XYZ file of C-alpha atoms in Angstrom:
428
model
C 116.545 104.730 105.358
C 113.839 107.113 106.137
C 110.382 106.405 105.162
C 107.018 108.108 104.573
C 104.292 107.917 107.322
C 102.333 105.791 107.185
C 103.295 104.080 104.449
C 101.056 104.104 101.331
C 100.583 100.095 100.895
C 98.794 100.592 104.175
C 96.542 102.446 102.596
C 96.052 102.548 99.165
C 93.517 100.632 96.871
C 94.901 97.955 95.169
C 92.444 98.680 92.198
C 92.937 102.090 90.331
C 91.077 103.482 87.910
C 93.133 104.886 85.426
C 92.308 107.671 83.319
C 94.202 107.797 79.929
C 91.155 106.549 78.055
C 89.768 110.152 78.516
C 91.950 111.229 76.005
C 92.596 111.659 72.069
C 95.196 109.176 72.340
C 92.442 106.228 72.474
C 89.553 107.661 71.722
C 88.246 109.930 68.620
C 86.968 112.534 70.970
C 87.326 111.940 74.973
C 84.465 115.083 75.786
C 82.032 112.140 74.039
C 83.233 109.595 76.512
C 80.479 109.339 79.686
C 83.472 110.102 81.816
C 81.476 111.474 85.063
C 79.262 108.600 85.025
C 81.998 106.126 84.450
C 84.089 107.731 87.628
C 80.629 107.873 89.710
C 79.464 104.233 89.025
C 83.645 103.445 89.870
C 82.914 104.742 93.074
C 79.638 103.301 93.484
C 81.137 99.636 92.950
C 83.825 100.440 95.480
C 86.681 101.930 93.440
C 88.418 104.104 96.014
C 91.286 105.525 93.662
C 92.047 107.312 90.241
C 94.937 108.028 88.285
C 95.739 110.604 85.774
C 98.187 113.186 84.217
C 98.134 116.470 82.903
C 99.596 114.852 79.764
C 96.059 113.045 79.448
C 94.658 115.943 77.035
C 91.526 117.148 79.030
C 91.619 114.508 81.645
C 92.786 115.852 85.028
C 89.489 117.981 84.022
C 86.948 115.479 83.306
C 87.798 114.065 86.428
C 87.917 117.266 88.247
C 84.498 117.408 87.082
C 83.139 114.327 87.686
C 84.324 114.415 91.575
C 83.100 118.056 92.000
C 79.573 117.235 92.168
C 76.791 117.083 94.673
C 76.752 112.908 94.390
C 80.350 112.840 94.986
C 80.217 115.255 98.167
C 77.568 113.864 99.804
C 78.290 110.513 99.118
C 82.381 110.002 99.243
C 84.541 111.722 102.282
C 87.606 113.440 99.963
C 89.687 111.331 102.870
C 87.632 107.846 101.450
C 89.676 107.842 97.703
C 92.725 108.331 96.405
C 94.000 110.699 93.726
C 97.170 110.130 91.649
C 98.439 112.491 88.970
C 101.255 113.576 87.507
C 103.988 115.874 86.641
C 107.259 116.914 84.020
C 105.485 115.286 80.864
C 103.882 118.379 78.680
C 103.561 116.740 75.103
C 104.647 113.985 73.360
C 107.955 115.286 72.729
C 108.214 118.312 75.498
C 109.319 117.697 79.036
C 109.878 120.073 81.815
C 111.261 118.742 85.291
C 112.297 122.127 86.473
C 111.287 123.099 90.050
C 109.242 126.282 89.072
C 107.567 123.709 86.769
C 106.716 121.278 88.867
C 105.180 123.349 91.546
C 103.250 125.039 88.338
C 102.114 121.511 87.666
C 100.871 120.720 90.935
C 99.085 123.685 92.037
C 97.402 123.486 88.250
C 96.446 119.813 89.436
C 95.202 120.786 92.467
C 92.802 123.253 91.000
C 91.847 120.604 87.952
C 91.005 117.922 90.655
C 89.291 120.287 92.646
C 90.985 119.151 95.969
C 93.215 120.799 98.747
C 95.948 117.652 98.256
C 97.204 114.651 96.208
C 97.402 111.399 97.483
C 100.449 110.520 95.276
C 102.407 112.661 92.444
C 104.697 111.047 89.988
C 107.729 111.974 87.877
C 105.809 111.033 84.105
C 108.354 109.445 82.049
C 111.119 109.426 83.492
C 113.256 107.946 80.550
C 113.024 110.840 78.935
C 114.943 113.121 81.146
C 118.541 112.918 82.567
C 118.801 111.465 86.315
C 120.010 114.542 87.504
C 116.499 116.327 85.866
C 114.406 113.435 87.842
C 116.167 114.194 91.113
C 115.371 117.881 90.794
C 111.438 116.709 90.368
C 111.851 114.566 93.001
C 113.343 117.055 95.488
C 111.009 119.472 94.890
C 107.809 116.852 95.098
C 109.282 115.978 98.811
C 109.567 119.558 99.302
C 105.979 120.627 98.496
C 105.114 117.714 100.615
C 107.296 118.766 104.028
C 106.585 122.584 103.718
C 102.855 122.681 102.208
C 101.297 119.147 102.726
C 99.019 119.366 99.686
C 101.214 115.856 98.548
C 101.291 112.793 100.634
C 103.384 110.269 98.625
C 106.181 110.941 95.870
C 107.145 108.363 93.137
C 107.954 107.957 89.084
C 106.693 106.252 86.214
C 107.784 105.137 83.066
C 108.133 102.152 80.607
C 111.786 100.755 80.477
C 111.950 98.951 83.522
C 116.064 99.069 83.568
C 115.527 102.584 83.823
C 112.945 102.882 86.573
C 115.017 100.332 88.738
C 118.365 102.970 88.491
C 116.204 105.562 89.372
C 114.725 104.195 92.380
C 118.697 102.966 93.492
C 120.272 106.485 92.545
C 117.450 108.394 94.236
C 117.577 106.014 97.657
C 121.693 106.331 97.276
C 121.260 110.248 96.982
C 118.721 111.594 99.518
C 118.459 108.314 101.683
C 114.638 108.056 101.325
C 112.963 105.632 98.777
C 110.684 106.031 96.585
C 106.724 105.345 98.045
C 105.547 104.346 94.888
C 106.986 102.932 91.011
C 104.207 102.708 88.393
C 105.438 100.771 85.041
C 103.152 99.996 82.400
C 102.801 97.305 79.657
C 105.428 95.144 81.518
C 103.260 92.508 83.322
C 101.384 91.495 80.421
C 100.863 88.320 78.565
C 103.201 89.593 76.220
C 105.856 91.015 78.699
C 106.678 90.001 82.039
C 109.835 91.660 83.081
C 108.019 93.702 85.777
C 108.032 90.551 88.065
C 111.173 88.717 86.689
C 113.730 92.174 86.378
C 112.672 94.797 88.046
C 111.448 93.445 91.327
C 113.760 92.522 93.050
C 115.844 95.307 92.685
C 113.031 97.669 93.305
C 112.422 96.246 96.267
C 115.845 96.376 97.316
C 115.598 100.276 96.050
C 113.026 100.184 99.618
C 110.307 101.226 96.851
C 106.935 100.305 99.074
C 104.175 100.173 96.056
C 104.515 99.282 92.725
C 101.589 99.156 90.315
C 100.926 97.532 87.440
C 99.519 99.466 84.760
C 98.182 99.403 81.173
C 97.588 94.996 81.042
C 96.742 95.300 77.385
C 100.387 96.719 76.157
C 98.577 99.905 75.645
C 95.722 98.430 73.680
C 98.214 95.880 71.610
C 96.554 92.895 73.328
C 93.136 93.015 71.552
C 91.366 91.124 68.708
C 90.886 94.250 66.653
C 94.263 95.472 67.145
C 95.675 98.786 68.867
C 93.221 101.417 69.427
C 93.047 104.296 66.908
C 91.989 107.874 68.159
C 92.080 111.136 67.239
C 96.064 111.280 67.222
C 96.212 108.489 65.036
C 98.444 105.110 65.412
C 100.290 106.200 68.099
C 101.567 102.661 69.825
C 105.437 102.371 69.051
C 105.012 98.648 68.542
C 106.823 96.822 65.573
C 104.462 95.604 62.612
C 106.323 92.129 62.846
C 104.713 92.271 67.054
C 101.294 93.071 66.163
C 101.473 90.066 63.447
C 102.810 88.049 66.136
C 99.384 88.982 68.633
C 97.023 88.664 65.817
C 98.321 85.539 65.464
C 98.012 84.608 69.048
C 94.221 86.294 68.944
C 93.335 83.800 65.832
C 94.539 80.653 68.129
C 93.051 81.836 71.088
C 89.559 82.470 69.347
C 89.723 78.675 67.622
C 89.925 77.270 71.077
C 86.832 75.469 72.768
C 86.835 77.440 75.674
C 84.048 80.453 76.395
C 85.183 84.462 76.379
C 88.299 83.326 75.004
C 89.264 86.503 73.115
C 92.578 87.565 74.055
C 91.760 90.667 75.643
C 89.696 88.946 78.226
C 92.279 86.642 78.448
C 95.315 89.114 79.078
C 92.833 91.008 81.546
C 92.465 88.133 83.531
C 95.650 86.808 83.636
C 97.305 90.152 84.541
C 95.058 90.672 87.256
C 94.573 87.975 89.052
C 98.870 86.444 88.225
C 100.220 90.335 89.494
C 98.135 90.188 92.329
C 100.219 87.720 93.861
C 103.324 88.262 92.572
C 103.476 91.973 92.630
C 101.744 91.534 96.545
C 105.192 91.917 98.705
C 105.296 95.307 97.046
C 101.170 95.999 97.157
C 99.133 97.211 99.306
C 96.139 96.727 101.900
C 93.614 99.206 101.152
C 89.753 98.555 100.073
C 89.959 95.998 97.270
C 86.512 96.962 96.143
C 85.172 93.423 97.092
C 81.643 94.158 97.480
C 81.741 94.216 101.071
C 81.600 97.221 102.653
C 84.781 98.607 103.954
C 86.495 101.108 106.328
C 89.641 102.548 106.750
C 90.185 102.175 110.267
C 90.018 98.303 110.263
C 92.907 98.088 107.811
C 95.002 100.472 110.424
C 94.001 98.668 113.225
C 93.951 95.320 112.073
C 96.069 95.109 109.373
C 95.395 92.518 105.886
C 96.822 90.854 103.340
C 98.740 92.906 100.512
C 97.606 92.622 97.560
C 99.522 93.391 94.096
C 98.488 96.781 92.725
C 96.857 96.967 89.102
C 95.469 100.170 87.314
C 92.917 99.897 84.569
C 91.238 101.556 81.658
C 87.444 101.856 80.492
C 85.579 104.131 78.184
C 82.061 103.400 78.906
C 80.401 102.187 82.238
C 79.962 98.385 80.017
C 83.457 98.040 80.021
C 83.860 98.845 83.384
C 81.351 96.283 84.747
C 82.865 94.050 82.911
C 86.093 94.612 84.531
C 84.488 95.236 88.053
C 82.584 91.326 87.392
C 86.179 90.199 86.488
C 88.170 91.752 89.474
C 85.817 90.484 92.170
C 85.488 86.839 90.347
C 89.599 87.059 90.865
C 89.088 87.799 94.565
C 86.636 84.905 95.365
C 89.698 82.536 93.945
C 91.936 83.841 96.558
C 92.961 81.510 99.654
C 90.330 83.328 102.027
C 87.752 83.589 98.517
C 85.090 81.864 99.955
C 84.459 83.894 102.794
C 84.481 86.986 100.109
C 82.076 85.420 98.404
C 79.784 84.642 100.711
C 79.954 88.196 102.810
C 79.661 89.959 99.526
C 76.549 87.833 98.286
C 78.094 86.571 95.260
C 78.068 82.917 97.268
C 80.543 79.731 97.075
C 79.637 78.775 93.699
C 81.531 81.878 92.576
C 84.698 80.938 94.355
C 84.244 77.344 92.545
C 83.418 78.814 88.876
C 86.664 81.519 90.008
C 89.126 78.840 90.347
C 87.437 76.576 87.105
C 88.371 79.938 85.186
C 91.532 80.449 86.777
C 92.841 77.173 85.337
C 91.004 78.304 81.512
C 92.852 81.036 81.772
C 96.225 79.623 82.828
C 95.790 77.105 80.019
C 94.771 80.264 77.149
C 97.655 82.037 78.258
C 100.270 79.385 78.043
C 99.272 78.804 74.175
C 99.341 82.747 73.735
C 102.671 82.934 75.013
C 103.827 79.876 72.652
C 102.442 81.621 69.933
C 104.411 85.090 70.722
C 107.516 82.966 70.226
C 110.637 85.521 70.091
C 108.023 88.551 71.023
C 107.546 87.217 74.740
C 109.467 89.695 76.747
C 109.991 91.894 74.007
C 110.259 95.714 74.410
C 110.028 98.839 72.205
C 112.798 101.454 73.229
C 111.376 103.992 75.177
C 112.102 107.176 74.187
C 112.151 106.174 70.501
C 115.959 106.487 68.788
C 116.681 110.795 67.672
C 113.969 111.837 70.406
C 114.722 115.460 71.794
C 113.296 117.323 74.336
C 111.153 120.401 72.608
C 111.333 122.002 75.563
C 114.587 124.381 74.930
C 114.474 126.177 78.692
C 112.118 126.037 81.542
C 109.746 128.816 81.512
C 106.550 129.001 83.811
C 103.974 131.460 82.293
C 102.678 134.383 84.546
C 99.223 133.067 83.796
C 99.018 129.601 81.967
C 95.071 129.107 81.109
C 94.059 125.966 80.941
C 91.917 124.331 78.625
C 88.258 124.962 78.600
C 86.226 121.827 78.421
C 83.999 121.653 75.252
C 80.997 123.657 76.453
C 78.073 121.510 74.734
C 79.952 118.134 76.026
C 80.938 118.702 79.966
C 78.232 118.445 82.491
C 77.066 122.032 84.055
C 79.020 122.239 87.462
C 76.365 121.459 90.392
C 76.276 123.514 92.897
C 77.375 122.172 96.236
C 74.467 122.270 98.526
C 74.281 123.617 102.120
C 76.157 121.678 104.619
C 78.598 119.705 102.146
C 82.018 120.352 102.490
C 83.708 123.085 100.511
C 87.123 122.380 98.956
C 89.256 125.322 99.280
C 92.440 125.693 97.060
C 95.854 126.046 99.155
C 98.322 128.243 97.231
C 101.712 126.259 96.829
């Protein structure tokens, strides 16, 4: 089988930030959300790679933003992160994965993102299509790539992991290249693990390189207050008889004598650090945003341990040095940890207090999960019984404007000073 070169777990991050929160779905209004100085203190702590979608409301924009600015410029080579969007998913209940979409998609991506290429571009829900519709996507994706080079790495994404596991085996069987990359979501959780016990194996036998693990709270579900509730309402297709089930699992995990035992932190954790290993013979090497500072050229010319991918989700720049405190804590416990530690400053002690948590956490989760009962491993059908596409017949607007950030919300666009580099947008 042919394969892309080199191949992305050589290269990509295994940390990602993701950027769903900077939309309606989980937040009341995402212009309100400090998104350019969560994405600048991200880089600042050594997060070297973002994911969004189009289907993110005004997110591919608030990114855009965020990276077009002086700080970003001067400070972070477009070569030193990664950017990871998407394409086919318009609306909740419209798809298009039409070729004359899909290169409409990208080349509105590239201008949203203010870059001259993607790092990776996925197929966005692929359940929700017929094969035949995802191997259209995918053929044109591959062909952008060979004939224009503004994409590096093709893959899909989705929730039913059955589903992304056929893909990945019908598109290897039909074009005789695999997939670089297979992001599922809310299926390595404390609720749901059938990332690592179903579809592994078979995606790696699909030659799929990367797979990431996204969206460690179910989508919010896993949290003390329940599922998040934003401007679109209760969108989470999760039974009522489930969420009973977690709040149930949240009341035991809050009467136990152990500290920051709410079941958020817990799930956060324990996704993390448990994918990390077992979702590492499909990771990657690239910076893990350690604290120590990093270069590209030692991972190609010395090569590293993989680690499993994970992509998460903050609103505010708390949350995400919270996560950032967590994720680094996770690497001291490793087998080379103490070395981490100590280069990075945090010391041995950390590795020590690392593993002391990692057993806590272990011993939270295991209760959790006897709590669940029936719901561990449980999954909501994805698309959602009488869905229909909306979208009757491709079309591609001559001119399709995109949404104009709220004016009194977005930062002004800085001007790039003399000497920075320009980013010019290549026509596809």
């Amino acid at each position: 089988m042919s394969r892309t070169s080199p191949p992305l777990s050589t290269l990509l991050p295994p940390l990602v930030c993701g950027t769903a929160t900077f939309n309606s779905q989980y937040n009341l209004d995402p212009y309100a959300i400090p998104t350019t100085a969560i994405v600048h203190e991200a880089l600042a702590l050594g997060v070297r790679a973002f994911d969004t979608s189009p289907y993110y409301g005004p997110a591919e924009d608030l990114l855009g933003a965020a990276l077009d600015t002086p700080f970003v410029h001067h400070s972070f080579p477009r070569r030193d992160y990664f950017l990871l969007t998407k394409v086919g998913r318009i609306s909740g209940n419209e798809f298009d994965y039409s070729a004359s979409w899909i290169t409409h998609s990208v080349q509105r991506s590239l201008e949203r993102l203010h870059t001259d290429y993607l790092d990776v571009v996925y197929c966005h829900d692929v359940e929700f299509v017929l094969p035949e519709e995802v191997l259209t996507a995918v053929t044109e994706l591959r062909r952008i790539r060979n004939e224009k080079g503004v994409i590096k790495y093709v893959g899909i994404s989705g929730y039913p992991v059955i589903t992304l596991c056929e893909l990945a085996e019908m598109i290897l069987e039909k074009t005789g290249e695999p997939l670089d990359i297979v992001m599922s979501y809310a299926n390595f959780t404390l609720q749901n693990t059938r990332l690592a016990s179903v579809a592994l194996p078979r995606l790696k036998t699909a030659g799929v390189d990367v797979v990431p693990n996204a969206s460690v709270l179910g989508m919010g579900l896993l949290r003390r207050k329940g599922v998040p509730i934003g401007a679109q309402g209760d969108f989470h297709p999760s039974p009522e008889d489930l969420r009973a089930a977690i709040q149930a699992a949240s009341d035991w995990s809050d009467a136990q004598d152990i500290k920051d035992k709410r079941i958020e932190k817990v799930a956060i954790r324990w996704a993390f650090e448990n994918w990390m290993r077992e979702g590492a013979s499909v990771g990657s090497r690239g910076d893990p945003a350690s604290g120590i500072p990093w270069r590209r050229e030692r991972i190609e010319k010395y090569g590293g341990s993989k680690l499993g991918v994970s992509v998460m989700g903050v609103s505010n720049t708390e949350e995400l040095h919270e996560t950032m405190r967590v994720w680094r804590s996770i690497l001291d416990g490793l087998d080379d940890g103490e070395k981490t530690a100590i280069d990075s400053g945090r010391g041995a002690n950390d590795r020590s207090w690392s593993l002391q948590r990692q057993k806590e956490i272990q011993a939270l989760a295991n209760g959790i999960r006897r709590v669940l009962g029936k719901w561990v491993d449980y999954t909501w059908p994805s698309p959602a019984p009488g869905f229909k596409n909306e979208r009757s017949a491709p079309a591609v607007p001559a001119s399709l404007p995109t949404p104009a950030a709220s004016p009194d919300r977005l930062p002004k666009q800085a001007s790039i000073k003399e000497g920075s580099d320009p980013r010019s947008m290549r026509r596809i």
